[in-house]
Amino acid sequence: MILLLLIYSIFTHGIQHNFSQLLQSGILLMWIFPDGLFLQDSYQVPVIPVWFLLSLFWCKSLFRIIYKYIKEPYLFIVILITSSIGVFVNIKLPFAFMQGVIASFFYGVGFLMKGKRIEENKVVILSVMIIWSVCLVWGGLDMAYGYYKLYILELFGALGGTFFIYLISIGIKHVKRISTFLQWFGINSLIVLCVHSLEKYIPIWSVLRINNYFLLLVCKISLCSIAILLSYRLKITKYIFKLK
């Protein structure tokens, strides 16, 4: 996926700039900095979502180290401090390492909440939902770009947003067809990520003159669904995504 987007970026930028200018812009650093943040402002290269997978690797590895030496009830405090340091320091490091440090908070909270009925703790839920509302109005968060307008408050706001999605999921789980489709879509989310990463930067929808938001959403979901079905039929994609 990185290779395809890199080739695409070099090709599209090569129309306007020569190759030496592309090298000076740092476009090849996309291999090391998959969020593309180290490129010059005059050369806009799309953010590659693969940073998410790299940060997931780092946050899981970091959490395992912390969990080995720190147990409850201090575990939550340690991961909060660790992620907060990442938010305030905000140094760009290769292979989305800093994003992984900050993400350890979300991974750790998910680990601690596993198997628990969090919706029964009204005080905690109400608190994070209020913080989420505050962040929606006055805040701003973008992990790929390392942007946290309200600093560590954004971490708790993100938890509120996650819980809101959790409530929606509980509400629709009894709608069999929708819940079954979403589960299937979620299980194959890595394929969706790859397809979305490619189609997002290739102007297929503008060429087809699809501007309606709802129709565009249906088209993108359909494209991803077709890609999932094809991936299960092709040997190479079954091997790449380890499909059964």
PDB file of C-alpha atoms in Angstrom:
ATOM      1  CA  MET A   1       0.000   0.000   0.000  1.00  0.00           C
ATOM      2  CA  ILE A   2       2.823   2.393   0.869  1.00  0.00           C
ATOM      3  CA  LEU A   3       4.583   1.498  -2.380  1.00  0.00           C
ATOM      4  CA  LEU A   4       1.467   2.147  -4.481  1.00  0.00           C
ATOM      5  CA  LEU A   5       0.808   5.507  -2.830  1.00  0.00           C
ATOM      6  CA  LEU A   6       4.469   6.459  -3.105  1.00  0.00           C
ATOM      7  CA  ILE A   7       4.488   5.695  -6.829  1.00  0.00           C
ATOM      8  CA  TYR A   8       1.224   7.583  -7.253  1.00  0.00           C
ATOM      9  CA  SER A   9       2.554  10.615  -5.349  1.00  0.00           C
ATOM     10  CA  ILE A  10       5.796  10.703  -7.335  1.00  0.00           C
ATOM     11  CA  PHE A  11       3.874  10.399 -10.594  1.00  0.00           C
ATOM     12  CA  THR A  12       1.367  13.150  -9.809  1.00  0.00           C
ATOM     13  CA  HIS A  13       4.032  15.506  -8.429  1.00  0.00           C
ATOM     14  CA  GLY A  14       6.331  14.695 -11.329  1.00  0.00           C
ATOM     15  CA  ILE A  15       3.863  16.325 -13.679  1.00  0.00           C
ATOM     16  CA  GLN A  16       4.610  19.712 -12.088  1.00  0.00           C
ATOM     17  CA  HIS A  17       8.128  19.250 -10.660  1.00  0.00           C
ATOM     18  CA  ASN A  18      11.277  17.508 -11.745  1.00  0.00           C
ATOM     19  CA  PHE A  19      12.649  14.496  -9.873  1.00  0.00           C
ATOM     20  CA  SER A  20      15.450  16.399  -8.092  1.00  0.00           C
ATOM     21  CA  GLN A  21      12.880  18.756  -6.582  1.00  0.00           C
ATOM     22  CA  LEU A  22      10.891  15.759  -5.372  1.00  0.00           C
ATOM     23  CA  LEU A  23      13.972  14.352  -3.655  1.00  0.00           C
ATOM     24  CA  GLN A  24      14.643  17.704  -1.988  1.00  0.00           C
ATOM     25  CA  SER A  25      11.056  17.844  -0.789  1.00  0.00           C
ATOM     26  CA  GLY A  26      11.645  14.637   1.147  1.00  0.00           C
ATOM     27  CA  ILE A  27       8.913  12.647  -0.558  1.00  0.00           C
ATOM     28  CA  LEU A  28      10.866   9.410  -0.146  1.00  0.00           C
ATOM     29  CA  LEU A  29      10.780   9.896   3.629  1.00  0.00           C
ATOM     30  CA  MET A  30       7.255   8.503   3.420  1.00  0.00           C
ATOM     31  CA  TRP A  31       8.897   5.114   3.987  1.00  0.00           C
ATOM     32  CA  ILE A  32      10.182   6.276   7.382  1.00  0.00           C
ATOM     33  CA  PHE A  33       7.526   8.849   8.261  1.00  0.00           C
ATOM     34  CA  PRO A  34       4.308   7.318   6.867  1.00  0.00           C
ATOM     35  CA  ASP A  35       2.266  10.333   7.938  1.00  0.00           C
ATOM     36  CA  GLY A  36       4.220  12.447   5.425  1.00  0.00           C
ATOM     37  CA  LEU A  37       4.716  15.249   7.940  1.00  0.00           C
ATOM     38  CA  PHE A  38       8.355  15.918   7.115  1.00  0.00           C
ATOM     39  CA  LEU A  39       7.613  17.050   3.587  1.00  0.00           C
ATOM     40  CA  GLN A  40       7.862  20.682   2.601  1.00  0.00           C
ATOM     41  CA  ASP A  41       4.591  22.607   2.571  1.00  0.00           C
ATOM     42  CA  SER A  42       4.814  23.180  -1.175  1.00  0.00           C
ATOM     43  CA  TYR A  43       4.662  19.426  -1.804  1.00  0.00           C
ATOM     44  CA  GLN A  44       1.436  18.073  -0.405  1.00  0.00           C
ATOM     45  CA  VAL A  45       1.574  14.298  -0.189  1.00  0.00           C
ATOM     46  CA  PRO A  46      -1.435  12.423   1.220  1.00  0.00           C
ATOM     47  CA  VAL A  47      -1.258  11.065   4.752  1.00  0.00           C
ATOM     48  CA  ILE A  48      -0.935   7.311   4.545  1.00  0.00           C
ATOM     49  CA  PRO A  49      -3.193   5.560   7.086  1.00  0.00           C
ATOM     50  CA  VAL A  50      -0.594   2.835   7.602  1.00  0.00           C
ATOM     51  CA  TRP A  51       0.687   5.004  10.475  1.00  0.00           C
ATOM     52  CA  PHE A  52      -2.229   3.579  12.439  1.00  0.00           C
ATOM     53  CA  LEU A  53      -0.919   0.011  12.116  1.00  0.00           C
ATOM     54  CA  LEU A  54       2.565   1.069  13.128  1.00  0.00           C
ATOM     55  CA  SER A  55       1.291   2.980  16.153  1.00  0.00           C
ATOM     56  CA  LEU A  56      -0.819  -0.042  17.123  1.00  0.00           C
ATOM     57  CA  PHE A  57       2.332  -2.168  17.142  1.00  0.00           C
ATOM     58  CA  TRP A  58       4.165   0.314  19.363  1.00  0.00           C
ATOM     59  CA  CYS A  59       1.283   0.867  21.786  1.00  0.00           C
ATOM     60  CA  LYS A  60       0.729  -2.879  22.261  1.00  0.00           C
ATOM     61  CA  SER A  61       4.443  -3.443  22.823  1.00  0.00           C
ATOM     62  CA  LEU A  62       4.692  -0.538  25.256  1.00  0.00           C
ATOM     63  CA  PHE A  63       1.603  -1.630  27.179  1.00  0.00           C
ATOM     64  CA  ARG A  64       2.923  -5.162  27.561  1.00  0.00           C
ATOM     65  CA  ILE A  65       6.129  -3.803  29.091  1.00  0.00           C
ATOM     66  CA  ILE A  66       4.182  -1.553  31.473  1.00  0.00           C
ATOM     67  CA  TYR A  67       1.762  -4.332  32.418  1.00  0.00           C
ATOM     68  CA  LYS A  68       4.651  -6.653  33.221  1.00  0.00           C
ATOM     69  CA  TYR A  69       5.899  -4.381  35.989  1.00  0.00           C
ATOM     70  CA  ILE A  70       2.848  -2.331  36.969  1.00  0.00           C
ATOM     71  CA  LYS A  71      -0.401  -3.891  38.128  1.00  0.00           C
ATOM     72  CA  GLU A  72      -3.788  -2.484  39.076  1.00  0.00           C
ATOM     73  CA  PRO A  73      -4.751  -0.057  40.566  1.00  0.00           C
ATOM     74  CA  TYR A  74      -1.648   1.884  39.438  1.00  0.00           C
ATOM     75  CA  LEU A  75      -1.783   0.716  35.835  1.00  0.00           C
ATOM     76  CA  PHE A  76      -4.289   3.372  34.746  1.00  0.00           C
ATOM     77  CA  ILE A  77      -2.226   6.163  36.306  1.00  0.00           C
ATOM     78  CA  VAL A  78       0.988   4.983  34.623  1.00  0.00           C
ATOM     79  CA  ILE A  79      -0.515   4.735  31.123  1.00  0.00           C
ATOM     80  CA  LEU A  80      -2.184   8.127  31.568  1.00  0.00           C
ATOM     81  CA  ILE A  81       1.137   9.711  32.543  1.00  0.00           C
ATOM     82  CA  THR A  82       2.905   7.966  29.648  1.00  0.00           C
ATOM     83  CA  SER A  83       0.377   9.163  27.074  1.00  0.00           C
ATOM     84  CA  SER A  84       0.288  12.662  28.578  1.00  0.00           C
ATOM     85  CA  ILE A  85       4.052  12.971  28.154  1.00  0.00           C
ATOM     86  CA  GLY A  86       3.587  12.066  24.491  1.00  0.00           C
ATOM     87  CA  VAL A  87       0.885  14.722  24.077  1.00  0.00           C
ATOM     88  CA  PHE A  88       2.913  17.528  25.675  1.00  0.00           C
ATOM     89  CA  VAL A  89       6.301  16.614  24.177  1.00  0.00           C
ATOM     90  CA  ASN A  90       4.887  15.922  20.690  1.00  0.00           C
ATOM     91  CA  ILE A  91       8.191  15.066  18.981  1.00  0.00           C
ATOM     92  CA  LYS A  92       7.981  13.520  15.510  1.00  0.00           C
ATOM     93  CA  LEU A  93       9.689  10.122  15.551  1.00  0.00           C
ATOM     94  CA  PRO A  94      10.051   7.525  12.766  1.00  0.00           C
ATOM     95  CA  PHE A  95       7.459   4.840  12.108  1.00  0.00           C
ATOM     96  CA  ALA A  96       4.711   6.565  14.113  1.00  0.00           C
ATOM     97  CA  PHE A  97       6.369   5.756  17.432  1.00  0.00           C
ATOM     98  CA  MET A  98       5.026   8.827  19.254  1.00  0.00           C
ATOM     99  CA  GLN A  99       1.485   8.096  18.088  1.00  0.00           C
ATOM    100  CA  GLY A 100       1.939   4.627  19.579  1.00  0.00           C
ATOM    101  CA  VAL A 101       3.035   6.081  22.922  1.00  0.00           C
ATOM    102  CA  ILE A 102      -0.104   8.226  23.090  1.00  0.00           C
ATOM    103  CA  ALA A 103      -2.324   5.369  21.875  1.00  0.00           C
ATOM    104  CA  SER A 104      -1.189   3.215  24.814  1.00  0.00           C
ATOM    105  CA  PHE A 105      -3.741   5.109  26.910  1.00  0.00           C
ATOM    106  CA  PHE A 106      -6.654   3.935  24.757  1.00  0.00           C
ATOM    107  CA  TYR A 107      -5.299   0.404  24.520  1.00  0.00           C
ATOM    108  CA  GLY A 108      -4.779   0.255  28.277  1.00  0.00           C
ATOM    109  CA  VAL A 109      -8.263   1.551  29.075  1.00  0.00           C
ATOM    110  CA  GLY A 110      -9.746  -1.019  26.713  1.00  0.00           C
ATOM    111  CA  PHE A 111      -7.756  -3.743  28.446  1.00  0.00           C
ATOM    112  CA  LEU A 112      -8.911  -2.638  31.898  1.00  0.00           C
ATOM    113  CA  MET A 113     -12.548  -2.403  30.785  1.00  0.00           C
ATOM    114  CA  LYS A 114     -12.587  -5.806  29.110  1.00  0.00           C
ATOM    115  CA  GLY A 115     -15.437  -7.958  30.407  1.00  0.00           C
ATOM    116  CA  LYS A 116     -16.914  -5.155  32.508  1.00  0.00           C
ATOM    117  CA  ARG A 117     -20.301  -3.523  32.027  1.00  0.00           C
ATOM    118  CA  ILE A 118     -19.007   0.019  31.847  1.00  0.00           C
ATOM    119  CA  GLU A 119     -22.463   1.439  31.139  1.00  0.00           C
ATOM    120  CA  GLU A 120     -23.405   0.674  34.765  1.00  0.00           C
ATOM    121  CA  ASN A 121     -20.878   3.205  36.121  1.00  0.00           C
ATOM    122  CA  LYS A 122     -23.051   6.284  35.631  1.00  0.00           C
ATOM    123  CA  VAL A 123     -20.677   8.800  37.195  1.00  0.00           C
ATOM    124  CA  VAL A 124     -17.667   7.863  35.070  1.00  0.00           C
ATOM    125  CA  ILE A 125     -19.715   7.636  31.885  1.00  0.00           C
ATOM    126  CA  LEU A 126     -21.422  10.971  32.479  1.00  0.00           C
ATOM    127  CA  SER A 127     -18.038  12.586  33.132  1.00  0.00           C
ATOM    128  CA  VAL A 128     -16.383  11.379  29.925  1.00  0.00           C
ATOM    129  CA  MET A 129     -19.495  12.234  27.892  1.00  0.00           C
ATOM    130  CA  ILE A 130     -19.412  15.797  29.238  1.00  0.00           C
ATOM    131  CA  ILE A 131     -15.706  16.057  28.408  1.00  0.00           C
ATOM    132  CA  TRP A 132     -16.431  14.676  24.942  1.00  0.00           C
ATOM    133  CA  SER A 133     -19.076  17.369  24.413  1.00  0.00           C
ATOM    134  CA  VAL A 134     -16.586  20.047  25.487  1.00  0.00           C
ATOM    135  CA  CYS A 135     -13.966  18.661  23.071  1.00  0.00           C
ATOM    136  CA  LEU A 136     -16.492  18.585  20.225  1.00  0.00           C
ATOM    137  CA  VAL A 137     -17.248  22.293  20.682  1.00  0.00           C
ATOM    138  CA  TRP A 138     -13.888  23.770  21.692  1.00  0.00           C
ATOM    139  CA  GLY A 139     -11.320  21.047  21.080  1.00  0.00           C
ATOM    140  CA  GLY A 140      -9.627  19.349  18.167  1.00  0.00           C
ATOM    141  CA  LEU A 141      -7.726  16.067  17.881  1.00  0.00           C
ATOM    142  CA  ASP A 142      -5.685  14.536  15.073  1.00  0.00           C
ATOM    143  CA  MET A 143      -3.352  11.717  16.090  1.00  0.00           C
ATOM    144  CA  ALA A 144      -1.714  11.460  12.668  1.00  0.00           C
ATOM    145  CA  TYR A 145      -0.582  15.097  12.845  1.00  0.00           C
ATOM    146  CA  GLY A 146       0.013  15.105  16.607  1.00  0.00           C
ATOM    147  CA  TYR A 147      -2.599  17.799  17.225  1.00  0.00           C
ATOM    148  CA  TYR A 148      -4.290  17.966  20.640  1.00  0.00           C
ATOM    149  CA  LYS A 149      -5.895  21.362  21.109  1.00  0.00           C
ATOM    150  CA  LEU A 150      -7.041  20.738  24.688  1.00  0.00           C
ATOM    151  CA  TYR A 151      -4.077  18.493  25.482  1.00  0.00           C
ATOM    152  CA  ILE A 152      -4.832  15.513  27.759  1.00  0.00           C
ATOM    153  CA  LEU A 153      -8.489  16.521  27.955  1.00  0.00           C
ATOM    154  CA  GLU A 154      -8.712  15.282  24.365  1.00  0.00           C
ATOM    155  CA  LEU A 155      -7.778  11.781  25.539  1.00  0.00           C
ATOM    156  CA  PHE A 156     -10.801  11.606  27.829  1.00  0.00           C
ATOM    157  CA  GLY A 157     -12.953  13.241  25.168  1.00  0.00           C
ATOM    158  CA  ALA A 158     -11.986  10.459  22.777  1.00  0.00           C
ATOM    159  CA  LEU A 159     -13.088   7.925  25.392  1.00  0.00           C
ATOM    160  CA  GLY A 160     -16.485   9.644  25.500  1.00  0.00           C
ATOM    161  CA  GLY A 161     -16.779   9.398  21.726  1.00  0.00           C
ATOM    162  CA  THR A 162     -15.810   5.727  21.859  1.00  0.00           C
ATOM    163  CA  PHE A 163     -18.465   5.042  24.481  1.00  0.00           C
ATOM    164  CA  PHE A 164     -21.047   6.822  22.337  1.00  0.00           C
ATOM    165  CA  ILE A 165     -20.242   4.418  19.478  1.00  0.00           C
ATOM    166  CA  TYR A 166     -20.458   1.574  21.989  1.00  0.00           C
ATOM    167  CA  LEU A 167     -23.994   2.621  22.938  1.00  0.00           C
ATOM    168  CA  ILE A 168     -25.004   2.778  19.282  1.00  0.00           C
ATOM    169  CA  SER A 169     -23.574  -0.716  18.784  1.00  0.00           C
ATOM    170  CA  ILE A 170     -25.660  -2.048  21.664  1.00  0.00           C
ATOM    171  CA  GLY A 171     -28.731  -0.413  20.169  1.00  0.00           C
ATOM    172  CA  ILE A 172     -28.351  -1.980  16.709  1.00  0.00           C
ATOM    173  CA  LYS A 173     -27.088  -5.421  17.702  1.00  0.00           C
ATOM    174  CA  HIS A 174     -30.680  -6.704  17.678  1.00  0.00           C
ATOM    175  CA  VAL A 175     -31.089  -5.590  14.054  1.00  0.00           C
ATOM    176  CA  LYS A 176     -29.738  -8.816  12.643  1.00  0.00           C
ATOM    177  CA  ARG A 177     -28.857  -7.839   9.076  1.00  0.00           C
ATOM    178  CA  ILE A 178     -27.161  -4.576   9.995  1.00  0.00           C
ATOM    179  CA  SER A 179     -25.200  -6.037  12.913  1.00  0.00           C
ATOM    180  CA  THR A 180     -24.106  -9.066  10.840  1.00  0.00           C
ATOM    181  CA  PHE A 181     -22.884  -6.834   8.005  1.00  0.00           C
ATOM    182  CA  LEU A 182     -21.018  -4.503  10.380  1.00  0.00           C
ATOM    183  CA  GLN A 183     -19.352  -7.452  12.117  1.00  0.00           C
ATOM    184  CA  TRP A 184     -18.241  -8.849   8.758  1.00  0.00           C
ATOM    185  CA  PHE A 185     -17.023  -5.394   7.704  1.00  0.00           C
ATOM    186  CA  GLY A 186     -15.165  -4.953  10.996  1.00  0.00           C
ATOM    187  CA  ILE A 187     -13.452  -8.351  10.828  1.00  0.00           C
ATOM    188  CA  ASN A 188     -12.088  -7.374   7.413  1.00  0.00           C
ATOM    189  CA  SER A 189     -11.263  -3.787   8.374  1.00  0.00           C
ATOM    190  CA  LEU A 190      -7.622  -4.153   7.279  1.00  0.00           C
ATOM    191  CA  ILE A 191      -8.796  -4.713   3.697  1.00  0.00           C
ATOM    192  CA  VAL A 192     -11.117  -1.714   4.029  1.00  0.00           C
ATOM    193  CA  LEU A 193      -8.192   0.391   5.254  1.00  0.00           C
ATOM    194  CA  CYS A 194      -6.074  -0.522   2.228  1.00  0.00           C
ATOM    195  CA  VAL A 195      -8.857   0.082  -0.282  1.00  0.00           C
ATOM    196  CA  HIS A 196      -9.847   3.376   1.322  1.00  0.00           C
ATOM    197  CA  SER A 197      -6.202   4.486   1.362  1.00  0.00           C
ATOM    198  CA  LEU A 198      -5.993   4.017  -2.395  1.00  0.00           C
ATOM    199  CA  GLU A 199      -9.388   5.279  -3.523  1.00  0.00           C
ATOM    200  CA  LYS A 200      -9.191   8.346  -1.306  1.00  0.00           C
ATOM    201  CA  TYR A 201      -6.398   9.856  -3.405  1.00  0.00           C
ATOM    202  CA  ILE A 202      -7.410   8.584  -6.833  1.00  0.00           C
ATOM    203  CA  PRO A 203     -10.120  10.851  -8.315  1.00  0.00           C
ATOM    204  CA  ILE A 204     -12.463   8.063  -9.423  1.00  0.00           C
ATOM    205  CA  TRP A 205     -15.520   9.648  -7.817  1.00  0.00           C
ATOM    206  CA  SER A 206     -14.991  13.059  -9.395  1.00  0.00           C
ATOM    207  CA  VAL A 207     -14.505  11.408 -12.776  1.00  0.00           C
ATOM    208  CA  LEU A 208     -17.810   9.599 -12.294  1.00  0.00           C
ATOM    209  CA  ARG A 209     -19.352  12.908 -11.139  1.00  0.00           C
ATOM    210  CA  ILE A 210     -20.585  11.467  -7.837  1.00  0.00           C
ATOM    211  CA  ASN A 211     -21.008  14.454  -5.536  1.00  0.00           C
ATOM    212  CA  ASN A 212     -23.973  13.467  -3.372  1.00  0.00           C
ATOM    213  CA  TYR A 213     -22.683  12.558   0.096  1.00  0.00           C
ATOM    214  CA  PHE A 214     -25.084   9.658   0.688  1.00  0.00           C
ATOM    215  CA  LEU A 215     -24.484   8.190  -2.761  1.00  0.00           C
ATOM    216  CA  LEU A 216     -20.737   8.596  -2.311  1.00  0.00           C
ATOM    217  CA  LEU A 217     -20.926   6.740   1.022  1.00  0.00           C
ATOM    218  CA  VAL A 218     -22.882   3.887  -0.582  1.00  0.00           C
ATOM    219  CA  CYS A 219     -20.352   3.692  -3.436  1.00  0.00           C
ATOM    220  CA  LYS A 220     -17.394   3.555  -1.063  1.00  0.00           C
ATOM    221  CA  ILE A 221     -19.002   0.868   1.099  1.00  0.00           C
ATOM    222  CA  SER A 222     -19.852  -1.117  -2.021  1.00  0.00           C
ATOM    223  CA  LEU A 223     -16.284  -0.799  -3.339  1.00  0.00           C
ATOM    224  CA  CYS A 224     -14.846  -2.021  -0.033  1.00  0.00           C
ATOM    225  CA  SER A 225     -17.349  -4.894   0.096  1.00  0.00           C
ATOM    226  CA  ILE A 226     -16.378  -6.004  -3.417  1.00  0.00           C
ATOM    227  CA  ALA A 227     -12.698  -5.797  -2.447  1.00  0.00           C
ATOM    228  CA  ILE A 228     -13.325  -8.002   0.598  1.00  0.00           C
ATOM    229  CA  LEU A 229     -15.155 -10.621  -1.480  1.00  0.00           C
ATOM    230  CA  LEU A 230     -12.373 -10.625  -4.094  1.00  0.00           C
ATOM    231  CA  SER A 231      -9.713 -10.906  -1.397  1.00  0.00           C
ATOM    232  CA  TYR A 232     -11.261 -14.151  -0.185  1.00  0.00           C
ATOM    233  CA  ARG A 233     -11.194 -15.552  -3.731  1.00  0.00           C
ATOM    234  CA  LEU A 234      -7.665 -14.561  -4.787  1.00  0.00           C
ATOM    235  CA  LYS A 235      -4.767 -16.640  -3.453  1.00  0.00           C
ATOM    236  CA  ILE A 236      -2.343 -13.715  -3.157  1.00  0.00           C
ATOM    237  CA  THR A 237      -4.698 -11.553  -1.107  1.00  0.00           C
ATOM    238  CA  LYS A 238      -5.734 -14.518   1.037  1.00  0.00           C
ATOM    239  CA  TYR A 239      -2.046 -14.999   1.831  1.00  0.00           C
ATOM    240  CA  ILE A 240      -1.348 -11.285   2.438  1.00  0.00           C
ATOM    241  CA  PHE A 241      -4.313 -10.784   4.782  1.00  0.00           C
ATOM    242  CA  LYS A 242      -4.113 -14.335   6.211  1.00  0.00           C
ATOM    243  CA  LEU A 243      -7.732 -15.060   5.307  1.00  0.00           C
ATOM    244  CA  LYS A 244      -9.319 -18.451   5.913  1.00  0.00           C
TER     245      LYS A 244
END
